[in-house]
Short mmCIF file of C-alpha atoms in Angstrom, two decimals:
data_model
loop_
_atom_site.label_atom_id
_atom_site.label_comp_id
_atom_site.label_asym_id
_atom_site.label_seq_id
_atom_site.Cartn_x
_atom_site.Cartn_y
_atom_site.Cartn_z
CA UNK Y 1 4.48 14.68 37.18
CA UNK Y 2 4.56 14.55 33.43
CA UNK Y 3 3.80 11.72 31.06
CA UNK Y 4 3.81 11.60 27.28
CA UNK Y 5 2.57 8.74 25.17
CA UNK Y 6 3.49 8.18 21.55
CA UNK Y 7 3.57 5.02 19.43
CA UNK Y 8 6.89 3.20 19.51
CA UNK Y 9 6.98 2.41 15.78
CA UNK Y 10 5.35 3.53 12.56
CA UNK Y 11 6.06 2.30 9.02
CA UNK Y 12 5.04 3.79 5.68
CA UNK Y 13 6.12 3.85 2.05
CA UNK Y 14 7.76 6.62 0.11
CA UNK Y 15 5.33 9.31 -0.99
CA UNK Y 16 2.78 8.43 1.67
CA UNK Y 17 1.48 10.54 4.56
CA UNK Y 18 2.03 9.51 8.15
CA UNK Y 19 0.70 10.91 11.42
CA UNK Y 20 2.53 10.48 14.73
CA UNK Y 21 0.33 11.08 17.75
CA UNK Y 22 1.31 12.35 21.17
CA UNK Y 23 -0.90 12.51 24.23
CA UNK Y 24 0.36 14.17 27.36
CA UNK Y 25 -0.49 14.61 30.99
CA UNK Y 26 1.12 17.57 32.67
CA UNK Y 27 0.17 20.36 35.00
CA UNK Y 28 0.55 23.89 33.70
CA UNK Y 29 0.95 22.91 30.03
CA UNK Y 30 2.66 25.61 28.02
CA UNK Y 31 3.52 24.15 24.62
CA UNK Y 32 4.43 21.07 22.57
CA UNK Y 33 7.57 20.71 20.47
CA UNK Y 34 8.61 18.04 17.98
CA UNK Y 35 12.14 16.84 17.33
CA UNK Y 36 13.72 14.45 14.84
CA UNK Y 37 16.70 12.25 15.62
CA UNK Y 38 18.60 10.09 13.14
CA UNK Y 39 20.38 7.01 14.52
CA UNK Y 40 21.24 8.53 17.89
CA UNK Y 41 22.58 11.72 16.36
CA UNK Y 42 21.81 15.27 17.38
CA UNK Y 43 18.06 15.87 17.78
CA UNK Y 44 16.81 18.63 15.50
CA UNK Y 45 13.81 20.86 16.09
CA UNK Y 46 10.86 20.46 13.73
CA UNK Y 47 7.86 22.37 15.04
CA UNK Y 48 6.17 23.96 18.03
CA UNK Y 49 2.56 24.57 19.07
CA UNK Y 50 1.50 26.71 21.98
CA UNK Y 51 -2.03 27.36 20.73
CA UNK Y 52 -4.67 25.06 19.31
CA UNK Y 53 -4.48 24.43 15.61
CA UNK Y 54 -2.18 23.45 12.82
CA UNK Y 55 1.33 24.75 12.16
CA UNK Y 56 2.71 24.02 8.70
CA UNK Y 57 6.39 23.96 7.82
CA UNK Y 58 6.99 22.55 4.37
CA UNK Y 59 6.27 18.82 4.29
CA UNK Y 60 5.82 18.72 8.07
CA UNK Y 61 2.83 19.98 10.02
CA UNK Y 62 2.03 19.83 13.70
CA UNK Y 63 -1.33 20.04 15.41
CA UNK Y 64 -2.35 20.73 18.99
CA UNK Y 65 -5.60 20.38 20.90
CA UNK Y 66 -5.09 21.69 24.42
CA UNK Y 67 -8.54 20.58 25.55
CA UNK Y 68 -7.75 16.98 24.53
CA UNK Y 69 -4.11 17.09 25.73
CA UNK Y 70 -3.20 15.78 22.32
CA UNK Y 71 -1.01 16.69 19.42
CA UNK Y 72 0.32 15.11 16.27
CA UNK Y 73 3.07 15.48 13.73
CA UNK Y 74 2.05 15.01 10.11
CA UNK Y 75 4.68 14.11 7.55
CA UNK Y 76 3.68 14.36 3.90
CA UNK Y 77 5.36 13.11 0.71
CA UNK Y 78 7.53 10.79 2.75
CA UNK Y 79 11.12 10.30 1.67
CA UNK Y 80 13.63 7.64 2.66
CA UNK Y 81 15.59 10.26 4.58
CA UNK Y 82 12.59 10.76 6.89
CA UNK Y 83 13.36 7.39 8.50
CA UNK Y 84 14.28 8.50 12.02
CA UNK Y 85 12.96 8.76 15.56
CA UNK Y 86 10.46 11.50 16.31
CA UNK Y 87 9.96 12.89 19.79
CA UNK Y 88 7.28 15.08 21.24
CA UNK Y 89 8.31 17.28 24.17
CA UNK Y 90 6.30 19.53 26.48
CA UNK Y 91 7.08 22.69 28.38
CA UNK Y 92 5.05 23.55 31.43
CA UNK Y 93 4.67 26.43 33.81
CA UNK Y 94 5.32 24.22 36.81
CA UNK Y 95 9.02 24.28 36.09
CA UNK Y 96 11.41 26.47 34.17
CA UNK Y 97 10.32 26.87 30.56
CA UNK Y 98 13.74 25.72 29.43
CA UNK Y 99 13.07 22.26 30.78
CA UNK Y 100 11.63 20.02 28.06
CA UNK Y 101 9.95 16.73 28.96
CA UNK Y 102 10.43 14.26 26.11
CA UNK Y 103 8.36 11.26 25.12
CA UNK Y 104 10.07 7.93 24.44
CA UNK Y 105 10.01 8.53 20.70
CA UNK Y 106 8.43 7.00 17.62
CA UNK Y 107 10.68 5.11 15.21
CA UNK Y 108 9.53 5.86 11.66
CA UNK Y 109 10.65 3.51 8.91
CA UNK Y 110 10.02 4.57 5.32
CA UNK Y 111 10.09 1.78 2.73
CA UNK Y 112 10.79 2.30 -0.97
CA UNK P 1 30.73 25.90 12.05
CA UNK P 2 28.61 27.89 14.49
CA UNK P 3 26.67 24.87 15.80
CA UNK P 4 26.69 23.39 19.27
CA UNK P 5 29.92 21.53 19.91
CA UNK P 6 30.50 18.75 22.38
CA UNK P 7 33.67 16.92 23.26
CA UNK P 8 34.74 14.30 23.55
CA UNK P 9 32.38 12.44 21.25
CA UNK P 10 33.22 9.15 22.92
CA UNK P 11 34.53 8.66 26.43
CA UNK P 12 35.47 5.43 28.16
CA UNK P 13 35.96 5.43 31.91
CA UNK P 14 36.52 2.71 34.46
CA UNK P 15 34.24 2.51 37.47
CA UNK P 16 35.28 5.03 40.07
CA UNK P 17 36.91 7.47 37.65
CA UNK P 18 35.70 10.95 36.81
CA UNK P 19 34.08 11.97 33.53
CA UNK P 20 34.12 15.54 32.21
CA UNK P 21 31.88 16.42 29.31
CA UNK P 22 32.20 19.75 27.55
CA UNK P 23 29.69 21.77 25.61
CA UNK P 24 30.16 24.99 23.65
CA UNK P 25 26.79 26.53 22.79
CA UNK P 26 25.87 28.10 19.52
CA UNK P 27 27.27 31.56 18.97
CA UNK P 28 25.03 34.13 20.62
CA UNK P 29 23.34 31.57 22.89
CA UNK P 30 23.68 31.99 26.63
CA UNK P 31 21.30 29.26 27.80
CA UNK P 32 22.52 25.66 27.97
CA UNK P 33 20.65 22.45 28.73
CA UNK P 34 22.01 18.98 29.42
CA UNK P 35 20.08 15.78 28.68
CA UNK P 36 20.81 12.13 29.06
CA UNK P 37 19.59 9.44 26.68
CA UNK P 38 19.56 5.68 27.11
CA UNK P 39 19.11 3.41 24.06
CA UNK P 40 15.56 3.32 22.72
CA UNK P 41 14.47 6.04 25.13
CA UNK P 42 13.76 9.73 25.06
CA UNK P 43 15.96 12.47 26.39
CA UNK P 44 15.85 13.07 30.13
CA UNK P 45 16.45 16.60 31.32
CA UNK P 46 19.33 17.00 33.74
CA UNK P 47 20.21 20.66 34.21
CA UNK P 48 19.62 24.12 32.77
CA UNK P 49 22.30 26.79 33.04
CA UNK P 50 22.85 30.35 32.08
CA UNK P 51 26.25 32.02 32.15
CA UNK P 52 27.57 31.63 35.72
CA UNK P 53 24.16 30.50 37.01
CA UNK P 54 22.38 27.21 37.50
CA UNK P 55 18.74 27.90 36.67
CA UNK P 56 17.26 24.42 37.16
CA UNK P 57 19.12 21.32 38.34
CA UNK P 58 16.09 19.34 39.40
CA UNK P 59 16.79 16.56 36.87
CA UNK P 60 20.33 15.94 38.00
CA UNK P 61 21.23 13.37 40.69
CA UNK P 62 22.33 15.18 43.82
CA UNK P 63 25.36 13.01 44.32
CA UNK P 64 28.33 12.64 41.98
CA UNK P 65 26.91 14.97 39.29
CA UNK P 66 27.66 18.66 38.91
CA UNK P 67 27.47 21.21 36.12
CA UNK P 68 28.82 24.65 35.47
CA UNK P 69 28.78 27.28 32.76
CA UNK P 70 31.52 29.78 33.53
CA UNK P 71 31.73 33.31 32.22
CA UNK P 72 34.45 32.20 29.83
CA UNK P 73 34.68 28.78 28.27
CA UNK P 74 32.38 25.84 27.71
CA UNK P 75 29.75 24.37 29.96
CA UNK P 76 30.98 21.28 31.77
CA UNK P 77 29.04 18.32 33.08
CA UNK P 78 31.09 16.44 35.63
CA UNK P 79 30.38 12.94 36.87
CA UNK P 80 32.48 11.75 39.75
CA UNK P 81 33.10 8.10 40.69
CA UNK P 82 31.28 6.81 37.63
CA UNK P 83 29.28 3.61 37.80
CA UNK P 84 28.08 1.32 34.99
CA UNK P 85 24.62 2.87 35.17
CA UNK P 86 26.09 6.19 34.04
CA UNK P 87 26.77 4.73 30.60
CA UNK P 88 24.59 6.73 28.22
CA UNK P 89 24.62 9.41 25.57
CA UNK P 90 24.78 12.92 27.04
CA UNK P 91 23.50 15.73 24.86
CA UNK P 92 23.74 19.41 25.43
CA UNK P 93 21.54 21.98 23.77
CA UNK P 94 21.41 25.75 23.67
CA UNK P 95 19.03 28.60 23.00
CA UNK P 96 19.42 32.37 22.92
CA UNK P 97 17.00 32.84 25.81
CA UNK P 98 14.35 31.03 27.84
CA UNK P 99 11.36 32.30 25.91
CA UNK P 100 12.56 30.57 22.74
CA UNK P 101 13.66 27.40 24.55
CA UNK P 102 10.96 25.38 22.80
CA UNK P 103 13.52 25.32 19.97
CA UNK P 104 16.74 23.99 21.37
CA UNK P 105 19.81 23.40 19.24
CA UNK P 106 21.51 20.14 20.11
CA UNK P 107 25.11 19.05 19.89
CA UNK P 108 26.22 15.64 18.57
CA UNK P 109 26.42 14.17 22.06
CA UNK P 110 29.06 12.42 24.15
CA UNK P 111 28.79 8.65 24.41
CA UNK P 112 30.01 7.64 27.84
CA UNK P 113 30.90 4.01 28.43
CA UNK P 114 31.78 2.87 31.92
CA UNK P 115 33.69 -0.40 32.09
#
């Protein structure tokens, strides 16, 4: 089966940097995606890593280490609007690639 | 608005009734995914469909649940004889193909309440 672990809550202040970790156990790992969800609204895609290393997209970056079964999402220059839930999700070769397995999410609270 | 559309946004059903949830994917997208989310939890995959085909239904309960994506019209998730445990938010997502399915575009969800 698949399991993903991420912290349930993280807090930080405006302007700070925060890192949300995700460790996974899955057979046939293919890639790791990150999604943001505000107050139960539509999840929105942030980033994807299929290979080791860092992917940078504006204030957000995502990192993957396949050998450690570990990834993280880095949020820089935090803003109040970044307060949301963040989910990591894996794809694996053992099932259809369209099937994403989501973690339980990390609730980020940004304080002024 | 060319985004993923879902309706209704809120649905209340009594135990034993049927619930029909509709999803229109983004323009140009032919792959649709349905997920279920309980409060404070992640999204749980239910079913993956392409036009007129069910690609993967391994996450969907075998009884009472069915899904379709006809050649014309929206994808429909159907729950028969609903029970209180079916109360949840149901999200659909779409992508243009399977290779890019790491980036799925989600709709606003349907909140189903079973009384």
